[in-house]
Backbone as a printed PyTorch tensor [residue, N CA C, xyz], in Angstrom:
tensor([[[ -4.1900, -57.0250,  -7.2390],
         [ -4.6470, -55.9590,  -8.0890],
         [ -5.8490, -55.2310,  -7.4800]],

        [[ -6.7930, -55.9820,  -6.8780],
         [ -7.9610, -55.3670,  -6.2610],
         [ -7.5430, -54.4870,  -5.0830]],

        [[ -6.5520, -54.9410,  -4.3290],
         [ -6.0840, -54.1510,  -3.1890],
         [ -5.4890, -52.8260,  -3.6710]],

        [[ -4.7540, -52.8540,  -4.7630],
         [ -4.1680, -51.6430,  -5.3210],
         [ -5.2570, -50.6650,  -5.7570]],

        [[ -6.2990, -51.1780,  -6.4120],
         [ -7.4090, -50.3210,  -6.8310],
         [ -8.1280, -49.7120,  -5.6290]],

        [[ -8.3130, -50.4790,  -4.5830],
         [ -8.9690, -49.9750,  -3.3710],
         [ -8.1280, -48.8570,  -2.7570]],

        [[ -6.8300, -49.0380,  -2.7060],
         [ -5.9320, -48.0120,  -2.1570],
         [ -5.9940, -46.7420,  -3.0080]],

        [[ -5.9890, -46.8920,  -4.3110],
         [ -6.0630, -45.7300,  -5.2050],
         [ -7.3820, -44.9920,  -4.9990]],

        [[ -8.5000, -45.7190,  -4.8900],
         [ -9.7950, -45.0820,  -4.6560],
         [ -9.8040, -44.3300,  -3.3270]],

        [[ -9.2550, -44.9210,  -2.3050],
         [ -9.2190, -44.2730,  -0.9910],
         [ -8.4020, -42.9810,  -1.0530]],

        [[ -7.2550, -43.0390,  -1.7180],
         [ -6.4130, -41.8470,  -1.8530],
         [ -7.1520, -40.7600,  -2.6360]],

        [[ -7.8420, -41.1420,  -3.7000],
         [ -8.6050, -40.1700,  -4.4790],
         [ -9.7190, -39.5310,  -3.6530]],

        [[-10.4160, -40.3210,  -2.8890],
         [-11.5090, -39.8140,  -2.0600],
         [-10.9730, -38.8560,  -1.0020]],

        [[ -9.8700, -39.2110,  -0.3750],
         [ -9.2710, -38.3350,   0.6370],
         [ -8.8610, -37.0080,   0.0010]],

        [[ -8.2360, -37.0560,  -1.1710],
         [ -7.8250, -35.8200,  -1.8490],
         [ -9.0170, -34.9750,  -2.2520]],

        [[-10.0660, -35.5920,  -2.7330],
         [-11.2540, -34.8410,  -3.1130],
         [-11.9020, -34.1760,  -1.9050]],

        [[-11.9480, -34.8650,  -0.7870],
         [-12.5160, -34.2850,   0.4320],
         [-11.6560, -33.1250,   0.9300]],

        [[-10.3570, -33.2690,   0.8580],
         [ -9.4540, -32.2190,   1.3340],
         [ -9.5470, -30.9800,   0.4670]],

        [[ -9.8610, -31.1220,  -0.8050],
         [ -9.9520, -29.9660,  -1.7070],
         [-11.1090, -29.0590,  -1.3310]],

        [[-12.1350, -29.5880,  -0.7330],
         [-13.2870, -28.7900,  -0.3670],
         [-13.0700, -27.9450,   0.8700]],

        [[-12.0580, -28.2420,   1.6670],
         [-11.7900, -27.4870,   2.8800],
         [-11.0010, -26.2390,   2.5350]],

        [[-11.3540, -25.1410,   3.2160],
         [-10.6710, -23.8850,   2.9460],
         [-10.2630, -23.2430,   4.2530]],

        [[ -9.1560, -22.5420,   4.2120],
         [ -8.7010, -21.7820,   5.3520],
         [ -9.6400, -20.5980,   5.5190]],

        [[-10.2120, -20.4310,   6.7080],
         [-11.1860, -19.3650,   6.9140],
         [-10.5670, -17.9780,   6.8210]],

        [[ -9.2420, -17.8880,   6.9020],
         [ -8.5820, -16.5900,   6.8110],
         [ -8.1970, -16.2190,   5.3850]],

        [[ -8.3550, -17.1400,   4.4460],
         [ -8.0650, -16.8430,   3.0420],
         [ -9.3580, -16.3460,   2.4050]],

        [[ -9.2730, -15.2310,   1.7410],
         [-10.4560, -14.5820,   1.1860],
         [-10.6130, -14.9400,  -0.2780]],

        [[-11.8000, -15.3690,  -0.6440],
         [-12.0910, -15.6180,  -2.0460],
         [-12.5380, -14.2960,  -2.6610]],

        [[-12.0250, -13.9980,  -3.8250],
         [-12.3340, -12.7200,  -4.4720],
         [-13.6110, -12.8090,  -5.2810]],

        [[-14.7270, -12.9100,  -4.5900],
         [-16.0270, -12.9370,  -5.2500],
         [-16.8730, -11.7800,  -4.7450]],

        [[-16.2190, -10.6790,  -4.4040],
         [-16.9230,  -9.5250,  -3.8920],
         [-17.6160,  -8.7880,  -5.0400]],

        [[-18.8380,  -8.4080,  -4.8300],
         [-19.5800,  -7.6480,  -5.8360],
         [-19.2940,  -6.1650,  -5.6120]],

        [[-18.6510,  -5.5500,  -6.5910],
         [-18.2050,  -4.1690,  -6.4750],
         [-19.3500,  -3.2100,  -6.7900]],

        [[-19.4870,  -2.1720,  -5.9670],
         [-20.5100,  -1.1470,  -6.1930],
         [-20.2250,  -0.4420,  -7.5100]],

        [[-21.2430,  -0.2670,  -8.3010],
         [-21.1230,   0.3210,  -9.6300],
         [-20.8390,   1.8250,  -9.5470]],

        [[-19.7740,   2.2700, -10.2280],
         [-19.4940,   3.6980, -10.3360],
         [-18.9500,   4.3600,  -9.0900]],

        [[-18.3390,   3.5950,  -8.1920],
         [-17.7740,   4.1670,  -6.9680],
         [-16.2700,   3.9130,  -6.9610]],

        [[-15.5080,   4.9610,  -6.6750],
         [-14.0530,   4.8310,  -6.5870],
         [-13.5830,   5.3500,  -5.2410]],

        [[-12.5520,   4.6880,  -4.7090],
         [-11.9640,   5.1040,  -3.4480],
         [-10.4960,   5.4060,  -3.7290]],

        [[ -9.9920,   6.5360,  -3.2190],
         [ -8.5960,   6.9060,  -3.4480],
         [ -7.9800,   7.4660,  -2.1670]],

        [[ -6.6550,   7.5390,  -2.1710],
         [ -5.9030,   8.0200,  -1.0150],
         [ -5.6570,   9.5170,  -1.1620]],

        [[ -5.9080,  10.2630,  -0.0990],
         [ -5.5570,  11.6800,  -0.0790],
         [ -4.0370,  11.7600,   0.0080]],

        [[ -3.4400,  12.6490,  -0.7670],
         [ -1.9820,  12.7910,  -0.8700],
         [ -1.2650,  12.6560,   0.4660]],

        [[ -0.2450,  11.8080,   0.4870],
         [  0.6690,  11.6490,   1.6300],
         [ -0.0180,  11.3370,   2.9600]],

        [[ -1.2270,  10.8040,   2.9440],
         [ -1.9180,  10.5150,   4.2060],
         [ -1.6970,   9.0810,   4.6890]],

        [[ -1.1680,   8.2200,   3.8400],
         [ -0.9890,   6.8130,   4.1920],
         [  0.2210,   6.6350,   5.1060]],

        [[  0.0130,   5.9360,   6.2190],
         [  1.1130,   5.5300,   7.0900],
         [  0.7480,   4.2140,   7.7530]],

        [[  1.5870,   3.7210,   8.6430],
         [  1.3830,   2.3920,   9.2410],
         [  0.1990,   2.3220,  10.1970]],

        [[ -0.3540,   3.4650,  10.5950],
         [ -1.4740,   3.4620,  11.5340],
         [ -2.7880,   3.9610,  10.9520]],

        [[ -2.7570,   4.4800,   9.7200],
         [ -4.0070,   4.9880,   9.1710],
         [ -3.8660,   5.5960,   7.7930]],

        [[ -4.9860,   6.1360,   7.3390],
         [ -5.0740,   6.6710,   5.9840],
         [ -6.2550,   7.6350,   5.9150]],

        [[ -6.1830,   8.5610,   5.0000],
         [ -7.3320,   9.4180,   4.6980],
         [ -7.7470,   9.0750,   3.2750]],

        [[ -9.0280,   8.7590,   3.1010],
         [ -9.5240,   8.3380,   1.7910],
         [-10.6390,   9.2560,   1.3110]],

        [[-10.8090,   9.2610,   0.0070],
         [-11.9460,   9.9380,  -0.6160],
         [-12.7310,   8.8840,  -1.3850]],

        [[-14.0210,   8.8430,  -1.1340],
         [-14.9160,   7.9770,  -1.9010],
         [-15.6660,   8.8890,  -2.8660]],

        [[-15.6680,   8.5010,  -4.1310],
         [-16.3000,   9.3390,  -5.1470],
         [-17.3020,   8.5130,  -5.9520]],

        [[-18.5170,   9.0180,  -6.0350],
         [-19.5610,   8.3820,  -6.8350],
         [-19.4960,   8.9510,  -8.2440]],

        [[-19.2210,   8.0870,  -9.2160],
         [-19.0880,   8.5470, -10.5960],
         [-20.2230,   8.0430, -11.4790]],

        [[-21.0530,   7.1720, -10.9560],
         [-22.1560,   6.6260, -11.7310],
         [-23.4750,   7.2920, -11.3600]],

        [[-24.5530,   6.6810, -11.7940],
         [-25.8940,   7.2090, -11.5240],
         [-26.3690,   6.8840, -10.1120]],

        [[-25.8700,   5.7820,  -9.5630],
         [-26.3450,   5.3110,  -8.2720],
         [-25.8550,   6.2110,  -7.1340]],

        [[-26.6540,   6.2210,  -6.0670],
         [-26.2920,   6.9210,  -4.8370],
         [-26.2290,   5.8730,  -3.7270]],

        [[-25.1990,   5.9670,  -2.9050],
         [-24.9740,   4.9620,  -1.8640],
         [-24.8950,   5.6150,  -0.4960]],

        [[-25.0430,   4.7670,   0.5080],
         [-24.8610,   5.1670,   1.9030],
         [-23.6490,   4.4000,   2.4140]],

        [[-22.7820,   5.0910,   3.1510],
         [-21.5300,   4.5200,   3.6480],
         [-21.5060,   4.5900,   5.1630]],

        [[-20.8790,   3.6090,   5.7880],
         [-20.6790,   3.7040,   7.2300],
         [-19.1850,   3.7460,   7.5210]],

        [[-18.8410,   3.8680,   8.7870],
         [-17.4350,   3.9940,   9.1530],
         [-16.7530,   2.6400,   9.3910]],

        [[-17.4120,   1.5660,   9.0700],
         [-16.8450,   0.2290,   9.2500],
         [-16.0470,  -0.1820,   8.0130]],

        [[-15.0290,  -1.0230,   8.2150],
         [-14.1770,  -1.4760,   7.1220],
         [-13.4290,  -2.7360,   7.5680]],

        [[-12.8420,  -3.4040,   6.6120],
         [-11.9550,  -4.5330,   6.8650],
         [-10.6670,  -4.2960,   6.1170]],

        [[ -9.5740,  -4.8220,   6.6490],
         [ -8.2960,  -4.7460,   5.9550],
         [ -7.8000,  -6.1620,   5.7220]],

        [[ -7.3290,  -6.4000,   4.5070],
         [ -6.7440,  -7.6910,   4.1430],
         [ -5.3390,  -7.4580,   3.6090]],

        [[ -4.4920,  -8.4720,   3.7620],
         [ -3.1110,  -8.3930,   3.2790],
         [ -2.9200,  -9.4030,   2.1540]],

        [[ -2.1910,  -8.9840,   1.1330],
         [ -1.8950,  -9.8670,   0.0050],
         [ -0.6170, -10.6330,   0.3310]],

        [[ -0.7100, -11.9460,   0.2770],
         [  0.4360, -12.7860,   0.5860],
         [  0.4590, -13.9350,  -0.4190]],

        [[  1.5800, -14.0870,  -1.1010],
         [  1.6610, -15.1140,  -2.1320],
         [  0.7920, -14.7150,  -3.3020]],

        [[ -0.2820, -15.4310,  -3.4830],
         [ -1.2200, -15.0950,  -4.5580],
         [ -2.6470, -14.9800,  -4.0430]],

        [[ -2.7970, -14.6540,  -2.7360],
         [ -4.1210, -14.6140,  -2.1180],
         [ -4.2590, -13.4110,  -1.1970]],

        [[ -5.4910, -12.9440,  -1.0570],
         [ -5.8240, -11.9570,  -0.0420],
         [ -6.1850, -12.7070,   1.2310]],

        [[ -5.6060, -12.2820,   2.3560],
         [ -5.8330, -12.9380,   3.6410],
         [ -6.3650, -11.9310,   4.6530]],

        [[ -7.3360, -12.3700,   5.4440],
         [ -7.8540, -11.5120,   6.5030],
         [ -6.7530, -11.2850,   7.5310]],

        [[ -6.7190, -10.1020,   8.0900],
         [ -5.7640,  -9.7770,   9.1430],
         [ -6.4750,  -9.9850,  10.4720]],

        [[ -5.7920, -10.6120,  11.3990],
         [ -6.3650, -10.8100,  12.7310],
         [ -6.5360,  -9.4760,  13.4290]],

        [[ -7.6790,  -9.3140,  14.0420],
         [ -7.9370,  -8.0830,  14.7890],
         [ -7.2850,  -8.1960,  16.1590]],

        [[ -6.6080,  -7.1310,  16.5600],
         [ -5.9220,  -7.1020,  17.8450],
         [ -6.7860,  -6.4570,  18.9210]],

        [[ -7.8090,  -5.7610,  18.5120],
         [ -8.6900,  -5.0690,  19.4440],
         [-10.0480,  -4.8710,  18.8310]],

        [[-10.8920,  -4.1750,  19.5630],
         [-12.2490,  -3.9010,  19.0880],
         [-12.4180,  -2.4190,  18.8340]],

        [[-13.2020,  -2.1100,  17.8430],
         [-13.5650,  -0.7290,  17.5840],
         [-14.9290,  -0.5230,  18.2080]],

        [[-14.9280,   0.1220,  19.3450],
         [-16.1760,   0.3140,  20.0700],
         [-16.8580,   1.6270,  19.7130]],

        [[-16.3650,   2.2670,  18.6660],
         [-16.9830,   3.5280,  18.2630],
         [-18.3630,   3.2730,  17.6690]],

        [[-19.1760,   4.2850,  17.7730],
         [-20.5350,   4.2180,  17.2580],
         [-20.5010,   4.1460,  15.7340]],

        [[-21.4000,   3.3590,  15.1590],
         [-21.4810,   3.2640,  13.7050],
         [-22.2170,   4.4950,  13.1880]],

        [[-21.5380,   5.2110,  12.3110],
         [-22.1070,   6.4050,  11.6890],
         [-22.2870,   6.1500,  10.2060]],

        [[-23.3910,   6.6310,   9.6620],
         [-23.6000,   6.5120,   8.2220],
         [-23.5340,   7.8940,   7.5920]],

        [[-23.0960,   7.9140,   6.3460],
         [-22.9440,   9.1770,   5.6170],
         [-23.3060,   8.9770,   4.1610]],

        [[-23.6170,  10.0900,   3.5180],
         [-23.8260,  10.1200,   2.0740],
         [-22.7790,  11.0450,   1.4810]],

        [[-22.5600,  10.9090,   0.1960],
         [-21.6410,  11.7970,  -0.5060],
         [-22.2050,  13.2160,  -0.5110]],

        [[-21.3080,  14.2090,  -0.5670],
         [-21.7400,  15.6100,  -0.5950],
         [-22.2450,  15.9890,  -1.9900]],

        [[-22.5000,  17.2570,  -2.2030],
         [-23.0410,  17.7040,  -3.4940],
         [-22.0720,  17.4740,  -4.6480]],

        [[-20.7790,  17.3430,  -4.3470],
         [-19.7780,  17.0020,  -5.3700],
         [-19.6500,  15.4940,  -5.5600]],

        [[-20.5130,  14.7510,  -4.8650],
         [-20.5530,  13.2880,  -4.9090],
         [-19.2740,  12.6700,  -4.3550]],

        [[-18.7220,  13.3210,  -3.3130],
         [-17.5220,  12.8320,  -2.6520],
         [-17.7500,  12.7440,  -1.1480]],

        [[-16.9600,  11.8790,  -0.5340],
         [-17.0130,  11.6940,   0.9100],
         [-15.6080,  11.3840,   1.3850]],

        [[-15.1510,  12.0580,   2.4450],
         [-13.8160,  11.8180,   2.9890],
         [-13.9170,  11.0870,   4.3180]],

        [[-12.9870,  10.1610,   4.5310],
         [-12.8820,   9.4300,   5.7940],
         [-11.4390,   9.4580,   6.2720]],

        [[-11.2650,   9.7040,   7.5620],
         [ -9.9830,   9.4840,   8.2100],
         [-10.0890,   8.1420,   8.9120]],

        [[ -9.2390,   7.2200,   8.5470],
         [ -9.2750,   5.8820,   9.1370],
         [ -8.0100,   5.6720,   9.9480]],

        [[ -8.1740,   5.3560,  11.2270],
         [ -7.0580,   4.9880,  12.0880],
         [ -7.2910,   3.5490,  12.5100]],

        [[ -6.5150,   2.6290,  11.9550],
         [ -6.7310,   1.2150,  12.2190],
         [ -5.8630,   0.6790,  13.3540]],

        [[ -5.1090,   1.5190,  14.0150],
         [ -4.1720,   1.0430,  15.0380],
         [ -4.8730,   0.3220,  16.1900]],

        [[ -6.0350,   0.8140,  16.6380],
         [ -6.7580,   0.1670,  17.7360],
         [ -7.2430,  -1.2320,  17.3550]],

        [[ -7.6030,  -1.4070,  16.0940],
         [ -8.1870,  -2.6750,  15.6530],
         [ -7.1260,  -3.6420,  15.1450]],

        [[ -6.2460,  -3.1670,  14.2750],
         [ -5.2690,  -4.0430,  13.6210],
         [ -3.8340,  -3.8260,  14.0920]],

        [[ -3.5780,  -2.7810,  14.8410],
         [ -2.2220,  -2.4370,  15.2230],
         [ -1.5370,  -1.7290,  14.0620]],

        [[ -0.2270,  -1.5370,  14.1780],
         [  0.5320,  -0.9230,  13.0850],
         [  0.7320,  -1.9600,  11.9930]],

        [[  0.5310,  -1.5490,  10.7570],
         [  0.7150,  -2.4580,   9.6290],
         [  2.1860,  -2.4610,   9.2230]],

        [[  2.6990,  -3.6460,   8.9870],
         [  4.0830,  -3.7770,   8.5290],
         [  4.1360,  -3.6020,   7.0120]],

        [[  5.3330,  -3.6700,   6.4640],
         [  5.4740,  -3.5570,   5.0070],
         [  4.6210,  -4.6090,   4.3140]],

        [[  4.0330,  -4.2030,   3.2030],
         [  3.2580,  -5.1690,   2.4370],
         [  2.1590,  -4.5140,   1.6430]],

        [[  1.4560,  -5.3480,   0.8860],
         [  0.3430,  -4.9120,   0.0470],
         [ -0.9550,  -5.2330,   0.7900]],

        [[ -1.8290,  -4.2420,   0.9020],
         [ -3.0800,  -4.3590,   1.6390],
         [ -4.2400,  -3.8500,   0.8030]],

        [[ -5.4470,  -4.0880,   1.3230],
         [ -6.6310,  -3.4620,   0.7490],
         [ -7.6410,  -3.2100,   1.8510]],

        [[ -8.3520,  -2.1030,   1.6820],
         [ -9.4760,  -1.7590,   2.5580],
         [-10.7400,  -2.1390,   1.8080]],

        [[-11.6390,  -2.7980,   2.5100],
         [-12.9240,  -3.1870,   1.9260],
         [-14.0260,  -2.5290,   2.7490]],

        [[-14.8780,  -1.7740,   2.0640],
         [-16.0100,  -1.1360,   2.7170],
         [-17.2980,  -1.6380,   2.0820]],

        [[-18.2320,  -1.9860,   2.9210],
         [-19.5690,  -2.3620,   2.4660],
         [-20.3510,  -1.0860,   2.2130]],

        [[-21.1200,  -1.0480,   1.1320],
         [-21.9480,   0.1130,   0.8270],
         [-23.4000,  -0.3330,   0.6720]],

        [[-24.2890,   0.6030,   0.9110],
         [-25.7190,   0.3210,   0.8190],
         [-26.2980,   1.1500,  -0.3180]],

        [[-26.9670,   0.4810,  -1.2200],
         [-27.6360,   1.1680,  -2.3250],
         [-28.8310,   1.9170,  -1.7530]],

        [[-28.8810,   3.2080,  -1.9840],
         [-29.9330,   4.0460,  -1.4280],
         [-31.3270,   3.5830,  -1.8520]],

        [[-31.4480,   2.9710,  -3.0280],
         [-32.7430,   2.4990,  -3.5250],
         [-33.1910,   1.2180,  -2.8400]],

        [[-32.2550,   0.4130,  -2.3570],
         [-32.5800,  -0.8900,  -1.7650],
         [-32.1360,  -0.9650,  -0.3160]],

        [[-32.5130,   0.0110,   0.4660],
         [-32.0650,   0.0580,   1.8590],
         [-32.6730,  -1.0310,   2.7240]],

        [[-33.7660,  -1.6230,   2.3020],
         [-34.4010,  -2.6530,   3.1080],
         [-33.6820,  -3.9910,   2.9900]],

        [[-32.9190,  -4.1700,   1.9340],
         [-32.1820,  -5.4160,   1.7380],
         [-30.7510,  -5.2700,   2.2340]],

        [[-30.2030,  -6.3770,   2.7380],
         [-28.8120,  -6.3580,   3.1650],
         [-27.9320,  -6.1740,   1.9360]],

        [[-27.0950,  -5.1770,   1.9950],
         [-26.2440,  -4.8580,   0.8550],
         [-25.0550,  -5.7960,   0.7890]],

        [[-24.8010,  -6.3050,  -0.3650],
         [-23.6260,  -7.1290,  -0.6050],
         [-22.7400,  -6.4600,  -1.6430]],

        [[-22.7140,  -5.1440,  -1.6140],
         [-21.8810,  -4.3720,  -2.5230],
         [-20.6850,  -3.8220,  -1.7530]],

        [[-19.5540,  -3.7280,  -2.4530],
         [-18.3370,  -3.3020,  -1.7750],
         [-17.5690,  -2.3100,  -2.6320]],

        [[-16.7500,  -1.5190,  -1.9730],
         [-15.7770,  -0.6620,  -2.6340],
         [-14.4210,  -1.0170,  -2.0110]],

        [[-13.4120,  -1.1220,  -2.8740],
         [-12.1060,  -1.6300,  -2.4410],
         [-11.0050,  -0.6620,  -2.8570]],

        [[-10.0280,  -0.4920,  -1.9700],
         [ -8.8590,   0.3210,  -2.2570],
         [ -7.6170,  -0.4870,  -1.8810]],

        [[ -6.7520,  -0.7040,  -2.8560],
         [ -5.4810,  -1.3880,  -2.5890],
         [ -4.4120,  -0.3360,  -2.3150]],

        [[ -3.5010,  -0.6670,  -1.3940],
         [ -2.4110,   0.2310,  -1.0640],
         [ -1.2280,  -0.5800,  -0.5700]],

        [[ -0.0780,   0.0890,  -0.4910],
         [  1.1460,  -0.5930,  -0.0720],
         [  1.8520,   0.2230,   1.0140]],

        [[  2.2190,  -0.4630,   2.0920],
         [  3.0490,   0.1300,   3.1500],
         [  4.4910,  -0.2070,   2.8010]],

        [[  5.3110,   0.8230,   2.6520],
         [  6.7180,   0.6050,   2.2760],
         [  7.6510,   0.8320,   3.4290]]])
């Protein structure tokens, strides 16, 4: 009986330890979304190599945006990071929304991610709160889209 209890404890401990390990490519959805910011697709601009987006500030806050982004793919019931196939060696540019509180970006991800196959994806952009520029921003704006 004692041997059985020892085996059960060992199995429980192994399972508990394994639960704490996570696949580094699986993304946990704990992103803090920037308040009052929406990102949308410009009509018919989405294709397997890129997209044209509009970022619109609808709240009181003003943000600063750069040209950097990440793309994740939805698989099963999780968002997963996509492996980068190349590097984006372009200079990092920052921008603010125009007087209409909008900003347009043309994104070509082919150099970094290659052509995207069919599936559900999302673009994640980090934004900087104009009031707290000295602190590292942990705010994001997200746009989900589907390649058909």
